[in-house]
PDB file of C-alpha atoms in Angstrom:
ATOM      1  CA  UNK A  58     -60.346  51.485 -38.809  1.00  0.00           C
ATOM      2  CA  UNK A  59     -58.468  48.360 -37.782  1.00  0.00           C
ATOM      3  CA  UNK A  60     -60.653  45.683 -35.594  1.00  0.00           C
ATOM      4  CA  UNK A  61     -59.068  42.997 -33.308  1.00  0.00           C
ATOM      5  CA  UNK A  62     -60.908  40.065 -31.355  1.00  0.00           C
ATOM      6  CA  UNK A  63     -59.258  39.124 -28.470  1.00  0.00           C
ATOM      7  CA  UNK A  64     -60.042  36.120 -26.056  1.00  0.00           C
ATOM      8  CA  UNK A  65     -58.322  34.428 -22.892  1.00  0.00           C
ATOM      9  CA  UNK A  66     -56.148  31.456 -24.436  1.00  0.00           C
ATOM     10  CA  UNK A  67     -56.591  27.913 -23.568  1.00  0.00           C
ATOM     11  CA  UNK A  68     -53.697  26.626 -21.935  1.00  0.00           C
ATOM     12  CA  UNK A  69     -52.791  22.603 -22.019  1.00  0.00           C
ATOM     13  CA  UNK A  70     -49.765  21.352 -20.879  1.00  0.00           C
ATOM     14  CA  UNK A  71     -47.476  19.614 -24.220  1.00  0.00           C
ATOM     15  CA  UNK A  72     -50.199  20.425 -26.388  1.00  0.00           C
ATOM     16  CA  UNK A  73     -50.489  23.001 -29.227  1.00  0.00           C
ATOM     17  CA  UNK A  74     -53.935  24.516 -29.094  1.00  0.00           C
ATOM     18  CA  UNK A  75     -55.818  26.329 -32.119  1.00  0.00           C
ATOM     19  CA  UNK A  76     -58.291  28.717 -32.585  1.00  0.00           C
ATOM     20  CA  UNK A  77     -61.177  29.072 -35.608  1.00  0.00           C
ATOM     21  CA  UNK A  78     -63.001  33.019 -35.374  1.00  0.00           C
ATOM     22  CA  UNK A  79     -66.028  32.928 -37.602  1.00  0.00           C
ATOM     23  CA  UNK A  80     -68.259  36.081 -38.429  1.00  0.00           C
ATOM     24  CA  UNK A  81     -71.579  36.685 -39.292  1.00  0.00           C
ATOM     25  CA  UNK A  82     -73.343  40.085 -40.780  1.00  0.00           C
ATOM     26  CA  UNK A  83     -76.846  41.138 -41.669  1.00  0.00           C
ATOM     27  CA  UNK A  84     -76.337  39.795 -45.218  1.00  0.00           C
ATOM     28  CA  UNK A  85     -75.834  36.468 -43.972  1.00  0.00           C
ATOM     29  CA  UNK A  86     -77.832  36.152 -41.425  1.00  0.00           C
ATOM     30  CA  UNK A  87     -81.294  37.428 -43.224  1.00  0.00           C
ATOM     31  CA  UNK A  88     -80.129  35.746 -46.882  1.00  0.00           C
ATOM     32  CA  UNK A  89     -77.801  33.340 -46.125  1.00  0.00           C
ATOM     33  CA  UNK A  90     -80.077  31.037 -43.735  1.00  0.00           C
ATOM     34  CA  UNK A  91     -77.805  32.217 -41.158  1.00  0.00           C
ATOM     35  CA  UNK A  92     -74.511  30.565 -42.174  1.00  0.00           C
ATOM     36  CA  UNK A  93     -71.202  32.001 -40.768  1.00  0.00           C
ATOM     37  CA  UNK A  94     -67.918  32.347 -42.225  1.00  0.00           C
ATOM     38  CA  UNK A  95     -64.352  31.882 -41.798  1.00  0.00           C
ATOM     39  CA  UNK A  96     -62.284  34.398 -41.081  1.00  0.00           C
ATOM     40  CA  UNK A  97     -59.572  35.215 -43.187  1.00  0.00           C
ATOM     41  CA  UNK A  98     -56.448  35.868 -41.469  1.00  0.00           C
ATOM     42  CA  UNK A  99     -57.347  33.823 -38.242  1.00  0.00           C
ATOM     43  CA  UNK A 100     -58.959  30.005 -39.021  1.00  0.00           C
ATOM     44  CA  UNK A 101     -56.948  28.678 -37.400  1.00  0.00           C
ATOM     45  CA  UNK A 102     -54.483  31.045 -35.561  1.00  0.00           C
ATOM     46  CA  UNK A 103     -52.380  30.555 -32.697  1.00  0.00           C
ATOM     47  CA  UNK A 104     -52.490  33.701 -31.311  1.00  0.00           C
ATOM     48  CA  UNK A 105     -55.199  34.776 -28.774  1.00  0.00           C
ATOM     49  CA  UNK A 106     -56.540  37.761 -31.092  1.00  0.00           C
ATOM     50  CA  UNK A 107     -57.606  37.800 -34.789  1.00  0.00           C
ATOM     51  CA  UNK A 108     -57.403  41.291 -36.867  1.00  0.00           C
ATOM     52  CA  UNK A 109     -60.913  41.114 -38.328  1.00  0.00           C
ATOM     53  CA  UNK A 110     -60.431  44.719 -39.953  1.00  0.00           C
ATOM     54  CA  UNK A 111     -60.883  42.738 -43.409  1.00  0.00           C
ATOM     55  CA  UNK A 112     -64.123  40.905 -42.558  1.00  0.00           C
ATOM     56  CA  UNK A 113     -65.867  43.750 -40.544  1.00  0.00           C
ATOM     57  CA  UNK A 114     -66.760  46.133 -43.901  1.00  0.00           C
ATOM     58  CA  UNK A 115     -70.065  47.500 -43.406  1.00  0.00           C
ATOM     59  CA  UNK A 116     -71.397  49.864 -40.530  1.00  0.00           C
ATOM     60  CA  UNK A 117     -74.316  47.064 -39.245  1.00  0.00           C
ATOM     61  CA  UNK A 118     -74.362  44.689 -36.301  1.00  0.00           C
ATOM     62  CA  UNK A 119     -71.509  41.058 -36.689  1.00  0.00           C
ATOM     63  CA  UNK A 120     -71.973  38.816 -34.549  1.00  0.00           C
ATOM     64  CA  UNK A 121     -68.644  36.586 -33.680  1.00  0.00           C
ATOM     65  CA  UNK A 122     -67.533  33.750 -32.054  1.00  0.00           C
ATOM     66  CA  UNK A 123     -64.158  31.565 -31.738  1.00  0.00           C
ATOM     67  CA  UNK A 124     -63.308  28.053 -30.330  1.00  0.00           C
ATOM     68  CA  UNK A 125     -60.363  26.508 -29.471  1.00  0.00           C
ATOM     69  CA  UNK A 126     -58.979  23.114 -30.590  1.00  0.00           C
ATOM     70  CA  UNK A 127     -56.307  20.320 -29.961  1.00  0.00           C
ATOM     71  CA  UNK A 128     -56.320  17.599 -31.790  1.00  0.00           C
ATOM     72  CA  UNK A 129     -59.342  16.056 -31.667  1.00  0.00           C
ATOM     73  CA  UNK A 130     -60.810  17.756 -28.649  1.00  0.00           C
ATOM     74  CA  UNK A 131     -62.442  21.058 -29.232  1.00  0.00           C
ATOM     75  CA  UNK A 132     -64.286  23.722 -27.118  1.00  0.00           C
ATOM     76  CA  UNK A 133     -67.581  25.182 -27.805  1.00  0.00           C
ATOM     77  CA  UNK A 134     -67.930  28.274 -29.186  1.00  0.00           C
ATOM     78  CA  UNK A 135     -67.895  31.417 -27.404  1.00  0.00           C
ATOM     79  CA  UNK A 136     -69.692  34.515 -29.467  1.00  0.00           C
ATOM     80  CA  UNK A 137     -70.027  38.259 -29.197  1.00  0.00           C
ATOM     81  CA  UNK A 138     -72.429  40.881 -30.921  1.00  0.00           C
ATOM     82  CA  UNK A 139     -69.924  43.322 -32.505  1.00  0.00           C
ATOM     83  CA  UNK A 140     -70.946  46.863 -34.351  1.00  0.00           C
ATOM     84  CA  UNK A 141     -68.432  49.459 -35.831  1.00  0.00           C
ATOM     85  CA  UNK A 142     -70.483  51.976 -33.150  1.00  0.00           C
ATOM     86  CA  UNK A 143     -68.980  50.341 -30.478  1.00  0.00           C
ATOM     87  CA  UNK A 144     -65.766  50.492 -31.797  1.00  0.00           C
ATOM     88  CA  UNK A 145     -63.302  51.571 -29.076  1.00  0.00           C
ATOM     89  CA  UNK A 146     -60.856  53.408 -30.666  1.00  0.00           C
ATOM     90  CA  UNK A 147     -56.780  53.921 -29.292  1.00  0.00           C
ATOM     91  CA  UNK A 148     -55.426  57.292 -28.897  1.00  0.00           C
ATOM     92  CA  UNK A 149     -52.697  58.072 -31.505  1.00  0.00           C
ATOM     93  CA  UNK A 150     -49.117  57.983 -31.356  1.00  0.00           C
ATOM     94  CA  UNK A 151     -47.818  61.745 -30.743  1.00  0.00           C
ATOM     95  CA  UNK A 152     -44.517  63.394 -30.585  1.00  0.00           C
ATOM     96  CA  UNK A 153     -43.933  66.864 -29.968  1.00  0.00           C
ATOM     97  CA  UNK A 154     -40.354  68.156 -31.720  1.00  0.00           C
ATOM     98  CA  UNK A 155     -39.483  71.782 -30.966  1.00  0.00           C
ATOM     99  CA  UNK A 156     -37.040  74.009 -34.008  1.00  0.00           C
ATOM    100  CA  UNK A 157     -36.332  77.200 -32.518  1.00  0.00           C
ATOM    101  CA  UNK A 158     -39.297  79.556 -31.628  1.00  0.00           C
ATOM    102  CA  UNK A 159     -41.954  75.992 -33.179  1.00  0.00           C
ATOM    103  CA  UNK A 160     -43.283  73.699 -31.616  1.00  0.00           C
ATOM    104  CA  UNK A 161     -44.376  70.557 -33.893  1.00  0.00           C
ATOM    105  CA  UNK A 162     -46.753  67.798 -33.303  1.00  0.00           C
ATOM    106  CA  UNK A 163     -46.381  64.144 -35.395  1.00  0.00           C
ATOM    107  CA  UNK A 164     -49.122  62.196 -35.411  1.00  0.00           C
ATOM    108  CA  UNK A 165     -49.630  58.863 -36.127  1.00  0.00           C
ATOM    109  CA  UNK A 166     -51.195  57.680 -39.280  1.00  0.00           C
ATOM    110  CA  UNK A 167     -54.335  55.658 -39.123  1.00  0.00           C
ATOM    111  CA  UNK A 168     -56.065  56.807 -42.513  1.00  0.00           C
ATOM    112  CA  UNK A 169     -58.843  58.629 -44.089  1.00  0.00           C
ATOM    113  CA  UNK A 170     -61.647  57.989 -41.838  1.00  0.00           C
ATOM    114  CA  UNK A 171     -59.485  59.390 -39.105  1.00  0.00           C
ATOM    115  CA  UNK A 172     -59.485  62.917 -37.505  1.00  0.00           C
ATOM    116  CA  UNK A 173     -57.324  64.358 -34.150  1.00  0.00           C
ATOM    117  CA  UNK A 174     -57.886  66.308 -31.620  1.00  0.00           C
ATOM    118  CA  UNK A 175     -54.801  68.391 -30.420  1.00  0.00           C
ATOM    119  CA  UNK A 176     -54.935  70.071 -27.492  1.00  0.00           C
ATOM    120  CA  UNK A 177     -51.355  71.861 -26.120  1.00  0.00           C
ATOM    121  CA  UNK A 178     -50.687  74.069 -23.281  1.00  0.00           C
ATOM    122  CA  UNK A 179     -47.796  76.100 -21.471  1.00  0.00           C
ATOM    123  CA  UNK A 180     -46.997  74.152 -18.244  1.00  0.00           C
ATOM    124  CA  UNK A 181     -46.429  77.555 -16.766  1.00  0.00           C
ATOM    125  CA  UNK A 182     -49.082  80.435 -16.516  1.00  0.00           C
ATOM    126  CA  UNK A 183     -48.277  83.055 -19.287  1.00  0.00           C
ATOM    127  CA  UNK A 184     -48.530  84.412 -22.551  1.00  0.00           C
ATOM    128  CA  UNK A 185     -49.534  82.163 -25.677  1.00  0.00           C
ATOM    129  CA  UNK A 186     -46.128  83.256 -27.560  1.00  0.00           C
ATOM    130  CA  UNK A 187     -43.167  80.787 -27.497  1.00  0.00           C
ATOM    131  CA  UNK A 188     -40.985  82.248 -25.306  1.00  0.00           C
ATOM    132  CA  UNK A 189     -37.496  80.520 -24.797  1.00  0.00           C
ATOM    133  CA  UNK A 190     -36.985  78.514 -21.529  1.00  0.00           C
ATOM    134  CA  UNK A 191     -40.518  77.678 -21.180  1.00  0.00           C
ATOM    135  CA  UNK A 192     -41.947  73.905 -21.494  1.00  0.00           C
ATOM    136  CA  UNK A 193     -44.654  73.323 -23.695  1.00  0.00           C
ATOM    137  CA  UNK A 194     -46.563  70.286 -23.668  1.00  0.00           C
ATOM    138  CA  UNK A 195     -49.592  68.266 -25.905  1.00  0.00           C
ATOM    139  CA  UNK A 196     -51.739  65.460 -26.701  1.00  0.00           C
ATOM    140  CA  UNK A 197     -54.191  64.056 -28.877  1.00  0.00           C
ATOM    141  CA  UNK A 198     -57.208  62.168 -29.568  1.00  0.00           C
ATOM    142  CA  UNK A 199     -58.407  60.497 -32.553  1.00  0.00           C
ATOM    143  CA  UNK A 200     -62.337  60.859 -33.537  1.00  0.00           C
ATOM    144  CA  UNK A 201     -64.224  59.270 -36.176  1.00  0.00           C
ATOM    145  CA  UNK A 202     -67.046  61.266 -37.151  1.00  0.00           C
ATOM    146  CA  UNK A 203     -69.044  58.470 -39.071  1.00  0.00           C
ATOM    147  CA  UNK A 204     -69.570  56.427 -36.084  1.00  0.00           C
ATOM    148  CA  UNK A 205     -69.484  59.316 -33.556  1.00  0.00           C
ATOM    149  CA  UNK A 206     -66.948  57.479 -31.213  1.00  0.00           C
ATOM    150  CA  UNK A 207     -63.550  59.610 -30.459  1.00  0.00           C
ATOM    151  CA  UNK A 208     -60.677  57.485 -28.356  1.00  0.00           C
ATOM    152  CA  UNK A 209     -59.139  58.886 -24.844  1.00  0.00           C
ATOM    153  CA  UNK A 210     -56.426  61.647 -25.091  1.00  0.00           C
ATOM    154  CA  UNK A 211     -52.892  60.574 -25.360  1.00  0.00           C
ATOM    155  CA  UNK A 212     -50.383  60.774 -23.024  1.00  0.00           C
ATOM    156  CA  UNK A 213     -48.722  64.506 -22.494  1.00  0.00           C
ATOM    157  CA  UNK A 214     -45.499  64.721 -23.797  1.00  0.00           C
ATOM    158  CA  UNK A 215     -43.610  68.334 -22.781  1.00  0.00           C
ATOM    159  CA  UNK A 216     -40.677  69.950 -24.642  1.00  0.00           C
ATOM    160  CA  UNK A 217     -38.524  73.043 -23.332  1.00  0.00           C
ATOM    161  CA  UNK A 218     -38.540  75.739 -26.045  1.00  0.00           C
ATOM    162  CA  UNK A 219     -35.181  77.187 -27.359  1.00  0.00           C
ATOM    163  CA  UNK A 220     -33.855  80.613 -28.172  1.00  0.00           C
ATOM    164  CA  UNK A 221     -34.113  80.556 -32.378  1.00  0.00           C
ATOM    165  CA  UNK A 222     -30.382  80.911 -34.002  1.00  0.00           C
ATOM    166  CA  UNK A 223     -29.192  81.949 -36.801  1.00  0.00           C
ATOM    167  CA  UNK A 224     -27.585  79.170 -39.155  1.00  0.00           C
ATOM    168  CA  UNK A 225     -23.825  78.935 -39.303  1.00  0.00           C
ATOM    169  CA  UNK A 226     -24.181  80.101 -42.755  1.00  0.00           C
ATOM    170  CA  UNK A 227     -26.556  82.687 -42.357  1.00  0.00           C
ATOM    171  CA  UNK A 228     -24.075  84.455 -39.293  1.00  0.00           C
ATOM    172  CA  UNK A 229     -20.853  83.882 -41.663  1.00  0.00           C
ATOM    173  CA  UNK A 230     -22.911  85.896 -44.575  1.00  0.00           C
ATOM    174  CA  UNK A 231     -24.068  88.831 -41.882  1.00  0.00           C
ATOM    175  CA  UNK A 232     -20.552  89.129 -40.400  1.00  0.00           C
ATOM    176  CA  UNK A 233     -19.126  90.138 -43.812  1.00  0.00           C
ATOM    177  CA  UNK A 234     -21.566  92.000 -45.245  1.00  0.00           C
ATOM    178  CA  UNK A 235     -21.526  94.351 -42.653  1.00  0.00           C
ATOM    179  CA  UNK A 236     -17.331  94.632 -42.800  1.00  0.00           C
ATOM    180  CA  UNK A 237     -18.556  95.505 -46.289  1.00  0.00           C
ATOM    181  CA  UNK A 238     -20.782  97.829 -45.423  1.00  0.00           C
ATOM    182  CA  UNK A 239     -18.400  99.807 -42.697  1.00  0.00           C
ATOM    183  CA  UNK A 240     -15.504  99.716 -45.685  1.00  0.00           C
ATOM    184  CA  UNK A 241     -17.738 100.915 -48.535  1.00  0.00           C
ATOM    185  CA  UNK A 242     -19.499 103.780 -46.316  1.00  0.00           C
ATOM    186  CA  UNK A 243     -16.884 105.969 -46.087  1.00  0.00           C
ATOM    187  CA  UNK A 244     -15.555 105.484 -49.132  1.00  0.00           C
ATOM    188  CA  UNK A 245     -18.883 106.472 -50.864  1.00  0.00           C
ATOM    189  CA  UNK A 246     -19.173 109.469 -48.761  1.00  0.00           C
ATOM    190  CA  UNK A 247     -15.642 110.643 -49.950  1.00  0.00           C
ATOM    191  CA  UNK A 248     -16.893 110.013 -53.205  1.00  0.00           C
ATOM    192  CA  UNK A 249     -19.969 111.821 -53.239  1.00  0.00           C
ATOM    193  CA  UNK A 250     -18.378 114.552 -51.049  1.00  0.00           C
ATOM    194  CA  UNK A 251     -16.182 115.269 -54.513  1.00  0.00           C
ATOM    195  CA  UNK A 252     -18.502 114.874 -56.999  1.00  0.00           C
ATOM    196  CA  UNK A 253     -20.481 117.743 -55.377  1.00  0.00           C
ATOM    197  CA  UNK A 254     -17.428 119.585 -54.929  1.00  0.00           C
ATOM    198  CA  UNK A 255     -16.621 119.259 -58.594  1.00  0.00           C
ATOM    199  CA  UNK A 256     -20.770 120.166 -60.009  1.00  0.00           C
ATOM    200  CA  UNK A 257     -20.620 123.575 -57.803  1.00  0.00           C
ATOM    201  CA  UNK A 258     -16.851 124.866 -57.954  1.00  0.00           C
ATOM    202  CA  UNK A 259     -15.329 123.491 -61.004  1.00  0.00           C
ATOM    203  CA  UNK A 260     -11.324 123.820 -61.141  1.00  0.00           C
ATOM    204  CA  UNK A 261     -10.219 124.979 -64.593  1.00  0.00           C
ATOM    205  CA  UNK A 262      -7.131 123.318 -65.867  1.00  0.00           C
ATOM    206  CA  UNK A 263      -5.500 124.430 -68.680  1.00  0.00           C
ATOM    207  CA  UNK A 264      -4.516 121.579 -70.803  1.00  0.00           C
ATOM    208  CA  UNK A 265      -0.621 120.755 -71.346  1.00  0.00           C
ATOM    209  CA  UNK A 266      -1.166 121.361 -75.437  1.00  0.00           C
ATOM    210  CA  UNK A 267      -2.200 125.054 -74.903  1.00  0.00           C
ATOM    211  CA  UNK A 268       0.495 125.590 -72.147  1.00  0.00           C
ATOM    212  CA  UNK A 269       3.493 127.962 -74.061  1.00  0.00           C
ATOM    213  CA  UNK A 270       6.440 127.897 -71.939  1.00  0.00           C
ATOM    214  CA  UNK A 271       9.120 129.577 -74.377  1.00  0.00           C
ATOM    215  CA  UNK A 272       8.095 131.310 -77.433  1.00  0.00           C
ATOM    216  CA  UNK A 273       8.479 128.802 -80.970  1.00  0.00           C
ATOM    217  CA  UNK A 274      11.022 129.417 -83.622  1.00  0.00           C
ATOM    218  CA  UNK A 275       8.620 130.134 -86.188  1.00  0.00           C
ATOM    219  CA  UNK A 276       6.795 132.435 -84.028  1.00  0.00           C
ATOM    220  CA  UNK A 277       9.839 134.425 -84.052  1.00  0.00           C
ATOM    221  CA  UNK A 278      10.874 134.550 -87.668  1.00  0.00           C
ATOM    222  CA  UNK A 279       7.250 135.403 -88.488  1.00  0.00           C
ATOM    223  CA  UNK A 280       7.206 138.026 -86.410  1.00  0.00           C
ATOM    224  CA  UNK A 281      10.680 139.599 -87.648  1.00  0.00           C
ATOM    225  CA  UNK A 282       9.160 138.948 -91.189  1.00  0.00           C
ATOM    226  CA  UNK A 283       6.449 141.034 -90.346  1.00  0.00           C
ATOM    227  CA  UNK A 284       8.807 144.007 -88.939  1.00  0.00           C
ATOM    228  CA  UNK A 285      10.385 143.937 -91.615  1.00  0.00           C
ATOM    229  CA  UNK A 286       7.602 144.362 -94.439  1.00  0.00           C
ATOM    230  CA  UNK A 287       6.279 147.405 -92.066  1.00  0.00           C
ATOM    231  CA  UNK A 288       9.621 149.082 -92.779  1.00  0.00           C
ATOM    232  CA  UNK A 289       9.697 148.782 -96.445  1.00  0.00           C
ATOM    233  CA  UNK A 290       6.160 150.524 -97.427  1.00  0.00           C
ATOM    234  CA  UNK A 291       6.553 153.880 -98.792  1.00  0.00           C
ATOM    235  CA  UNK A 292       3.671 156.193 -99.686  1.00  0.00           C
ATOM    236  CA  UNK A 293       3.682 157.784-102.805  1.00  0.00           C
ATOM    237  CA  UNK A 294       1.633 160.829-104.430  1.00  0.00           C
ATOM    238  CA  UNK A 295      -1.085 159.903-106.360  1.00  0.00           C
ATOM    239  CA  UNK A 296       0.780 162.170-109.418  1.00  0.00           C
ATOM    240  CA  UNK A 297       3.642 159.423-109.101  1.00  0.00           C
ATOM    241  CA  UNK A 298       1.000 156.579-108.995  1.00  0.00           C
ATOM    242  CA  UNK A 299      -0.653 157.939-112.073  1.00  0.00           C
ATOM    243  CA  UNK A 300       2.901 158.496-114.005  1.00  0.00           C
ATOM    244  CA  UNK A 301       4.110 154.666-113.240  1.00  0.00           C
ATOM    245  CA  UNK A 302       0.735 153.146-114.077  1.00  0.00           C
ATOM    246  CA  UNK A 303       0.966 155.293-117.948  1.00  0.00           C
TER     247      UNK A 303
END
């Protein structure tokens, strides 16, 4: 959590005027006879507010005070009780972006301690869903459970939702796989439409080697060799067979 001290500045016409802050804690005041100590970003300071975040480190009462000086004039010092209870705490910085159909919330950063509340709301009665057209609007507040203190809420900020589209990309790839898609369709289904053709009525094709358009030479002269060895047998009685093989 971040602490500032601020006080009304001294004003004196052509003169430069300083402040000192000093703090005391519990430590100090029960063990160190109730001395106080310099702050140290602000002694001295110019400036009419001192970031004590650095000297403010343990959740018990401080007690503070600051006086001004010019010169050799000073003021006396004016003093506060101070406890990290009564912290008042600053609603975070919000902004709402919207990307399409979501909405998103950045919030500003203010550490570990730190939690938010976000509340956000359609400006006009109706379903929870985005719905393009409609404004949407949120804000936050920031809570700090260890010291049970939680700041105001934010100021609203409103955004108007947008239909979601489809990156330039993302169209170019659609558009041509669906040419794809309306070219390879009928193209498959001629495809298929043979192949089942061909599995359940087969054409048989005689191939060219086995196709005899004119009878061969050699077919020919085998055949007249074979008419004429027909021609030549003669049967003999078996008396003649017996006398030619004596």
């Amino acid at each position: 959590m971040k602490h500032l001290l601020v006080w009304s500045p001294v004003t004196l016409p052509g003169d430069t005027v300083y402040y000192w802050v000093e703090y005391q804690g519990e430590y100090e005041r029960l063990y160190k006879s109730d001395s106080w100590l310099p702050s140290t970003w602000c002694s001295p300071t110019e400036d009419p507010k001192c970031d004590v975040t650095g000297d403010i480190t343990a959740v018990v009462s401080y007690s503070l005070r600051v006086r001004a000086a010019s010169g050799l004039r000073t003021s006396a010092w004016s003093a506060l009780k101070f406890s990290q209870h009564s912290t008042l705490l600053t609603p975070p910085r919000i902004r709402v972006l919207r990307n399409g159909s979501h909405l998103f919330i950045q919030l500003e950063d203010l550490g570990l301690k730190f939690q938010f509340l976000v509340v956000y709301w359609r400006k006009e009665p109706g379903a929870e869903a985005m719905k393009p057209g409609a404004k949407y609007c949120a804000k936050a507040r920031t809570v700090v459970q260890s010291i049970d203190r939680q700041s105001p809420f934010s100021q609203a900020q409103c955004v108007e939702a947008q239909a979601e589209t489809l990156p330039l990309g993302l169209a170019l790839f659609a558009f041509v796989a669906t040419m794809l898609l309306l070219v390879a369709l009928p193209f498959s289904m001629w495809k298929m439409g043979q192949l089942l053709c061909y599995s359940c009525c087969p054409v048989v094709v005689l191939p060219e080697t086995l196709k005899l358009t004119k009878p061969s030479q050699k077919l020919e002269a085998w055949k007249r060799e074979e008419k004429v060895d027909a021609c030549s047998l003669t049967v003999l009685p078996p008396e003649e067979v017996f006398g030619a093989w004596m």
